[in-house]
Short mmCIF file of C-alpha atoms in Angstrom, two decimals:
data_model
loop_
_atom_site.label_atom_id
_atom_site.label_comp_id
_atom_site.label_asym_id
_atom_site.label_seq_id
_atom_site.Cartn_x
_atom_site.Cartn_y
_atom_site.Cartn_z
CA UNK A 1 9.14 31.02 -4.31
CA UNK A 2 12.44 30.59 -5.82
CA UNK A 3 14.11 32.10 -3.20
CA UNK A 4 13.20 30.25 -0.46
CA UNK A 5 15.87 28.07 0.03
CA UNK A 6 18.16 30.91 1.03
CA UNK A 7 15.82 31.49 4.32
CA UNK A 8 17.24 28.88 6.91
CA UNK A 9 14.28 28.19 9.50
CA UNK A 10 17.11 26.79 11.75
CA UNK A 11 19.38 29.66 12.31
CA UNK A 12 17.34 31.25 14.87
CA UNK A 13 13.66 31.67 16.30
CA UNK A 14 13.71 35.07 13.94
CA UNK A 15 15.00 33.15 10.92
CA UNK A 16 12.07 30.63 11.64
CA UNK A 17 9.75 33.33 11.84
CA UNK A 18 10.75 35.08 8.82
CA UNK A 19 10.73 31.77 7.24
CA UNK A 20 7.01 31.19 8.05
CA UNK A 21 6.14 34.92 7.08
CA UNK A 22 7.65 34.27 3.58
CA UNK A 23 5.78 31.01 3.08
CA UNK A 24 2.19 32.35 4.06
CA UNK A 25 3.02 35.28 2.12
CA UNK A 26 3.74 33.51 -1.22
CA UNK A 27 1.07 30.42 -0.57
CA UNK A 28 -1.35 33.64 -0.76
CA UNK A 29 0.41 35.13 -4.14
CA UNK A 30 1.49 38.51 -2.35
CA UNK A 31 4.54 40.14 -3.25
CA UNK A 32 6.25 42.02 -0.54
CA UNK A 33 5.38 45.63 -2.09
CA UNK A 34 1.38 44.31 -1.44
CA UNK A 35 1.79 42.84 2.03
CA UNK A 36 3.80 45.85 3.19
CA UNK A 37 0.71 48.15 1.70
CA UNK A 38 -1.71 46.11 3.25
CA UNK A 39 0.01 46.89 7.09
CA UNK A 40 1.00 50.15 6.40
CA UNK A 41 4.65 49.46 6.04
CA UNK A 42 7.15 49.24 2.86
CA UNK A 43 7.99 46.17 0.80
CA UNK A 44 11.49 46.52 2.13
CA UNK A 45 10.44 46.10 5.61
CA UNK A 46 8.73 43.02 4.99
CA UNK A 47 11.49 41.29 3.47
CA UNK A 48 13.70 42.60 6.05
CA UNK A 49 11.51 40.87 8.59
CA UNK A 50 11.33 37.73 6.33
CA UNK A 51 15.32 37.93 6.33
CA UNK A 52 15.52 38.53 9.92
CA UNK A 53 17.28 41.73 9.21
CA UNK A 54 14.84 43.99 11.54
CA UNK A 55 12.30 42.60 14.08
CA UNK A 56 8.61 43.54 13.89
CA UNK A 57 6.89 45.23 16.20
CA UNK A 58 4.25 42.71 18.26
CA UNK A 59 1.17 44.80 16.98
CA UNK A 60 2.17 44.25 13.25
CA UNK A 61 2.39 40.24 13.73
CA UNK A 62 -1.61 39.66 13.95
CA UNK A 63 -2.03 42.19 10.75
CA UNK A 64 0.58 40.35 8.96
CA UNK A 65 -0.72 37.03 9.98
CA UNK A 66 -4.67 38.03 8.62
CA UNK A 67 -3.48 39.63 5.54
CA UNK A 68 -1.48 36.36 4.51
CA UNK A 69 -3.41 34.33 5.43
CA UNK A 70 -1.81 32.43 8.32
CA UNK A 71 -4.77 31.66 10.60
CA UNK A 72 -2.67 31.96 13.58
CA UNK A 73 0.65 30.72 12.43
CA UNK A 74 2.39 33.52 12.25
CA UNK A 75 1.22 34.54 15.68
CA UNK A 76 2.27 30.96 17.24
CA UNK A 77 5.52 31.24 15.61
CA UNK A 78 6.00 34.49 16.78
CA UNK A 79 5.38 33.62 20.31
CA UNK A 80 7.89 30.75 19.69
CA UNK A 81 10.46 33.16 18.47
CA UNK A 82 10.06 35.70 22.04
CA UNK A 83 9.86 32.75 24.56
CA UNK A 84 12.33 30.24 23.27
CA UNK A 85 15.23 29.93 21.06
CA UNK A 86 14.74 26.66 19.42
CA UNK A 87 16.15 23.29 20.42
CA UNK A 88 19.35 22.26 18.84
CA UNK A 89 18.27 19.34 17.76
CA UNK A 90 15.55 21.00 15.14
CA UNK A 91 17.75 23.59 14.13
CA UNK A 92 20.05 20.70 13.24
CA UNK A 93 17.29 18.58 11.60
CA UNK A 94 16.08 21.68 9.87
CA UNK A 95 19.51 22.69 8.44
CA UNK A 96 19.91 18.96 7.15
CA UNK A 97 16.34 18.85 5.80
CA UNK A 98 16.54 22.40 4.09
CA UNK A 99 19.88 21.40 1.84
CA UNK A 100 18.76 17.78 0.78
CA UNK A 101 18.27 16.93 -2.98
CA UNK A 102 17.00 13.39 -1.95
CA UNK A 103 15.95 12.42 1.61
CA UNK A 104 14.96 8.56 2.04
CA UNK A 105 13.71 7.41 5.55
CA UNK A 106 12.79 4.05 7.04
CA UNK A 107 10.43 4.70 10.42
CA UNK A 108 9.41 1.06 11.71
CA UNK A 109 7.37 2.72 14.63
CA UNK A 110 6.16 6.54 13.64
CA UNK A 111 4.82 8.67 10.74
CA UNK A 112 7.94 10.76 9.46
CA UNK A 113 7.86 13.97 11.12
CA UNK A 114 7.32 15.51 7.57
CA UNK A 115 4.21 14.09 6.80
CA UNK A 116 2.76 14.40 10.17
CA UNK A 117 -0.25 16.50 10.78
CA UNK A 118 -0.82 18.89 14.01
CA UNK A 119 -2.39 16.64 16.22
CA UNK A 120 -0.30 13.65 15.75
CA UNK A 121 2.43 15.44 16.16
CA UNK A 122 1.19 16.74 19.60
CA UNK A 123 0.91 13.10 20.95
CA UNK A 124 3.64 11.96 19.87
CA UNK A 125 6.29 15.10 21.48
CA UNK A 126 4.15 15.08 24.24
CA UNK A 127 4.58 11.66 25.17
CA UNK A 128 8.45 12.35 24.64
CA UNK A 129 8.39 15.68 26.44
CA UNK A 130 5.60 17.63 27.03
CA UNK A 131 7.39 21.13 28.13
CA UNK A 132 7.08 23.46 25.26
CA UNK A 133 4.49 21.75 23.23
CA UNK A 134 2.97 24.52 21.10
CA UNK A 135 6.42 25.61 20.07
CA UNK A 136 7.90 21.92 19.11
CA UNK A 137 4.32 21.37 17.07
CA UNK A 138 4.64 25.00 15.30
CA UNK A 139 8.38 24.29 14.68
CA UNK A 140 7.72 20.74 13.06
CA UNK A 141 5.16 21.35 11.24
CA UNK A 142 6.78 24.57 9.85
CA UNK A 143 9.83 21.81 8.44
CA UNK A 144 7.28 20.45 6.31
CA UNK A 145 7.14 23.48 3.82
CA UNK A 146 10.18 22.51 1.90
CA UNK A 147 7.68 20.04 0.36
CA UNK A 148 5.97 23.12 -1.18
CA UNK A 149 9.71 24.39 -3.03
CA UNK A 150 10.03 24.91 -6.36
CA UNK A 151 13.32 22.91 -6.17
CA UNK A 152 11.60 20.30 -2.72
CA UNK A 153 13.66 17.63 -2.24
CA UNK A 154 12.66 14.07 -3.59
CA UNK A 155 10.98 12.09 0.02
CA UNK A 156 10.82 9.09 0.24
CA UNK A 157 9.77 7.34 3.14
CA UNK A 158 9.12 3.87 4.10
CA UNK A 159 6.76 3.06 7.18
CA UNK A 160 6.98 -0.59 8.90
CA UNK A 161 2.56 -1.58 9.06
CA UNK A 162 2.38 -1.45 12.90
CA UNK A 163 2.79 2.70 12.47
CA UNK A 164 -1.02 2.57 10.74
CA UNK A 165 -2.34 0.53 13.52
CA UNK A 166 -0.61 2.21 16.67
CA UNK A 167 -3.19 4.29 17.87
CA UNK A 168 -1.47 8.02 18.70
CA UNK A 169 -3.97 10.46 19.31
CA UNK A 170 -6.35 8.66 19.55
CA UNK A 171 -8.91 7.33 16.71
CA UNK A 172 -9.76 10.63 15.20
CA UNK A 173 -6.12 12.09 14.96
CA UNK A 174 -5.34 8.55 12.89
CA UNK A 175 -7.92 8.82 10.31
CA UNK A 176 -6.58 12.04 10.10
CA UNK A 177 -3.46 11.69 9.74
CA UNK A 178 -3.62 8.11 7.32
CA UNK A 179 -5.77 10.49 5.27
CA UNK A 180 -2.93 12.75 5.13
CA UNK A 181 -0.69 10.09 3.65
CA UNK A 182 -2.88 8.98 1.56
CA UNK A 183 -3.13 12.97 -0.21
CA UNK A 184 0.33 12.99 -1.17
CA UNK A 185 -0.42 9.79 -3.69
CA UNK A 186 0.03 12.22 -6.49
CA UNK A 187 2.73 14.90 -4.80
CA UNK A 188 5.15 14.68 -7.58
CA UNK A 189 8.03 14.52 -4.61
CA UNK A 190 6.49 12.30 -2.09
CA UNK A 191 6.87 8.52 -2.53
CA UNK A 192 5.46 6.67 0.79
CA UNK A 193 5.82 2.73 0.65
CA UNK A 194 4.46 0.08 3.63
CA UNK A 195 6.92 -2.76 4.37
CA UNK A 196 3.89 -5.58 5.52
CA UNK A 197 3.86 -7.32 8.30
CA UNK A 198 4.42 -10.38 6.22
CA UNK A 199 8.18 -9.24 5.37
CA UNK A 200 8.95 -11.36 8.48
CA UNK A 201 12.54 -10.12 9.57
CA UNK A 202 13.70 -7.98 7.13
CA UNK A 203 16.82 -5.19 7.09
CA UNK A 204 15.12 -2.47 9.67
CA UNK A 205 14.74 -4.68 12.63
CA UNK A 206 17.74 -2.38 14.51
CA UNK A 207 15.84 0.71 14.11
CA UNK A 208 15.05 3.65 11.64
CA UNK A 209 17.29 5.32 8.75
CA UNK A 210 17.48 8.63 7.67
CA UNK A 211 19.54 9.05 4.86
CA UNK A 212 20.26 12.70 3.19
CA UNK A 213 21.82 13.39 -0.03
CA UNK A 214 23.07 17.03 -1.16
CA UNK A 215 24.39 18.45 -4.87
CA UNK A 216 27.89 19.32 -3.66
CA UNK A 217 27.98 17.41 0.22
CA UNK A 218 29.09 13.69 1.15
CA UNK A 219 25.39 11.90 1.73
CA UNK A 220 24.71 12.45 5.25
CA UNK A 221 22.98 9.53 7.72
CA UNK A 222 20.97 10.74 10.87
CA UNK A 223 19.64 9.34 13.59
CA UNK A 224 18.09 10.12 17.15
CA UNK A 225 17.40 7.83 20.22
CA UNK A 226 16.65 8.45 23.58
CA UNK A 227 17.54 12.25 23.15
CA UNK A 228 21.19 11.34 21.36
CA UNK A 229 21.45 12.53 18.08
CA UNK A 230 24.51 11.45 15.41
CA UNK A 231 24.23 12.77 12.30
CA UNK A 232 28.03 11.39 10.00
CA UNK A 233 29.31 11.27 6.60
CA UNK A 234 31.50 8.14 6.76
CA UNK A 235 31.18 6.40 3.88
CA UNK A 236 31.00 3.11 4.92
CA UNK A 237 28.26 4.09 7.71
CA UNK A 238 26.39 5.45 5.05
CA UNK A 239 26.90 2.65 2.50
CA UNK A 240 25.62 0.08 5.19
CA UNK A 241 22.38 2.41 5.93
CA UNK A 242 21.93 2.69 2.09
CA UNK A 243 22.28 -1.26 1.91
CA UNK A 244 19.74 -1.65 4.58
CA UNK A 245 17.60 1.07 2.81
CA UNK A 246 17.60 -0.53 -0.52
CA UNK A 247 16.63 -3.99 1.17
CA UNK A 248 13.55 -2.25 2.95
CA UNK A 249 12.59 -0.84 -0.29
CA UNK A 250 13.04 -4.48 -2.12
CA UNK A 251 10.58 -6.05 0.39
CA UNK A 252 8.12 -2.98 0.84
CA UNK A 253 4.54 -3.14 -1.14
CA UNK A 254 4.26 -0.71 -4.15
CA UNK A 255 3.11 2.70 -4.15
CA UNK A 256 -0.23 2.02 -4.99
CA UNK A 257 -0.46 -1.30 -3.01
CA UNK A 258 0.85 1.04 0.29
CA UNK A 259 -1.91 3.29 -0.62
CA UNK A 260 -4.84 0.71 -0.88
CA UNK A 261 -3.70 -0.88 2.92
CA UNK A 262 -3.63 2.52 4.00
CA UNK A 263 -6.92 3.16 2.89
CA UNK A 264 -8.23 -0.45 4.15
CA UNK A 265 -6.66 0.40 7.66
CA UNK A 266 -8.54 3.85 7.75
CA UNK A 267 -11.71 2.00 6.91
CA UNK A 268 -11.49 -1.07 9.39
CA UNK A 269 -9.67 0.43 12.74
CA UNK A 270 -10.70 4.12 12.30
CA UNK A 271 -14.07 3.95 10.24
CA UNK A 272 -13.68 5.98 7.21
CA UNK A 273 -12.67 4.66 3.79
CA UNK A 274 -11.74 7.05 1.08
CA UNK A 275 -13.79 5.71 -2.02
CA UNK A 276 -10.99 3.38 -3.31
CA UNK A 277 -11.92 -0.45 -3.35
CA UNK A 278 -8.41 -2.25 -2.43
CA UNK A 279 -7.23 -5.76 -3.41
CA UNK A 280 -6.59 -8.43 -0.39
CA UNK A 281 -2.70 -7.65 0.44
CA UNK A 282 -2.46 -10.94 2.47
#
């Protein structure tokens, strides 16, 4: 795993692939000699496939996908990789994701594309542009590996209230997908926060922030509307976003409170609760 940071899903739909290839591989404790025994090929080849050095062969993808593990993933990316190059916005987003020591977010309407699951994701990039669904989903769900690094970045991500009670997906993908916030309550590099409804007007009433700071790089602010995309390093755009950030934090509930109206949200509008008895957060 320590090594993973030098793959750079955005550089091309091979890089991707190799990128997934190397993550399956290691979540199921192979080393390359093993996989490439496994598929009757060398250790060498793998990790020239996982470096996007050579290009396998479409019959070795489905034995490389079953002996990692993938359940399909491989093959989808893989498909993804021969139809499409990818967009240039998620190369971008990738290559700005992959380098970050700290990324802090503010999203007042969705969950953060990193903590989405599969089907949320699909309503949401559908709604926005359905062409090319499978290969959007595979590519943003394949961004949220970095949060399995040795060295992830620090996330933390602030969600305005309304984005547990706007229904995308429909009931079933929300329960879902709140119960997929609510597992990373003791990732060691996840920290999700709920600014209330209560806050009243509050610092993020002009829209989201993404703010991304690197080891040896200015701190980087991104943002995308409406298919425009600015990503800049001018330090007084970022020291206003950070201002703004630091406000939204001030007003948010705690960790823990976030986590018990999450948990009272999945219980009331999507029927489940998760065994946790919350306080009244009015």
């Amino acid at each position: 795993m320590a090594n993973i940071k030098k793959l750079d899903p955005g550089a091309s739909p091979l890089h991707y692939f190799g990128a997934e290839l190397r993550w399956w591989r290691e979540r199921a404790g192979l080393t390359l000699e093993q996989v490439g025994t496994r598929v009757y090929l060398t250790g060498s080849q793998i990790g020239q496939f996982e470096t996007a050095v050579k290009v396998p062969r479409d019959e070795h993808v489905p034995r490389l996908d079953q002996v990692v593990g993938a359940g399909g993933a491989l093959c989808r990316a893989w498909r993804l990789a021969q139809r499409q190059p990818l967009p240039q916005r998620l190369q971008q987003i990738a290559k700005i994701e992959s380098a970050a020591q700290t990324i802090r977010a503010f999203q007042p309407q969705l969950v953060h594309g990193l903590l989405q699951t599969a089907d949320y994701a699909a309503a949401v990039l559908g709604a926005m542009d359905g062409s090319a669904l499978e290969g959007q989903v595979t590519a943003r769900l394949a961004r949220q590996r970095l949060l399995d690094w040795d060295e992830a970045p620090l996330l933390w991500v602030i969600l305005g209230e309304g984005v547990l009670y706007q229904e995308v997906g429909g009931r079933e993908a929300m329960r879902t997908q709140l119960a997929q916030l609510l597992s990373y309550r003791d990732h060691s590099r996840v920290i999700i926060q709920v600014l209330p409804f209560r806050a009243g007007a509050h610092a993020g009433m002009i829209g989201e922030i993404n703010l991304y700071t690197y080891e040896d790089q200015p701190t980087l602010a991104y943002t995308e509307s409406y298919g425009k995309v600015d990503a800049v390093v001018d330090s007084q755009v970022v020291a206003e976003q950070a201002h703004r950030y630091d406000l939204l934090r001030a007003s948010s509930l705690s960790v823990g409170d976030s986590a018990e109206l999450i948990s009272r949200v999945m219980e009331e509008r999507y029927g489940h609760r998760d065994g946790t008895e919350s306080p009244s957060l009015a």
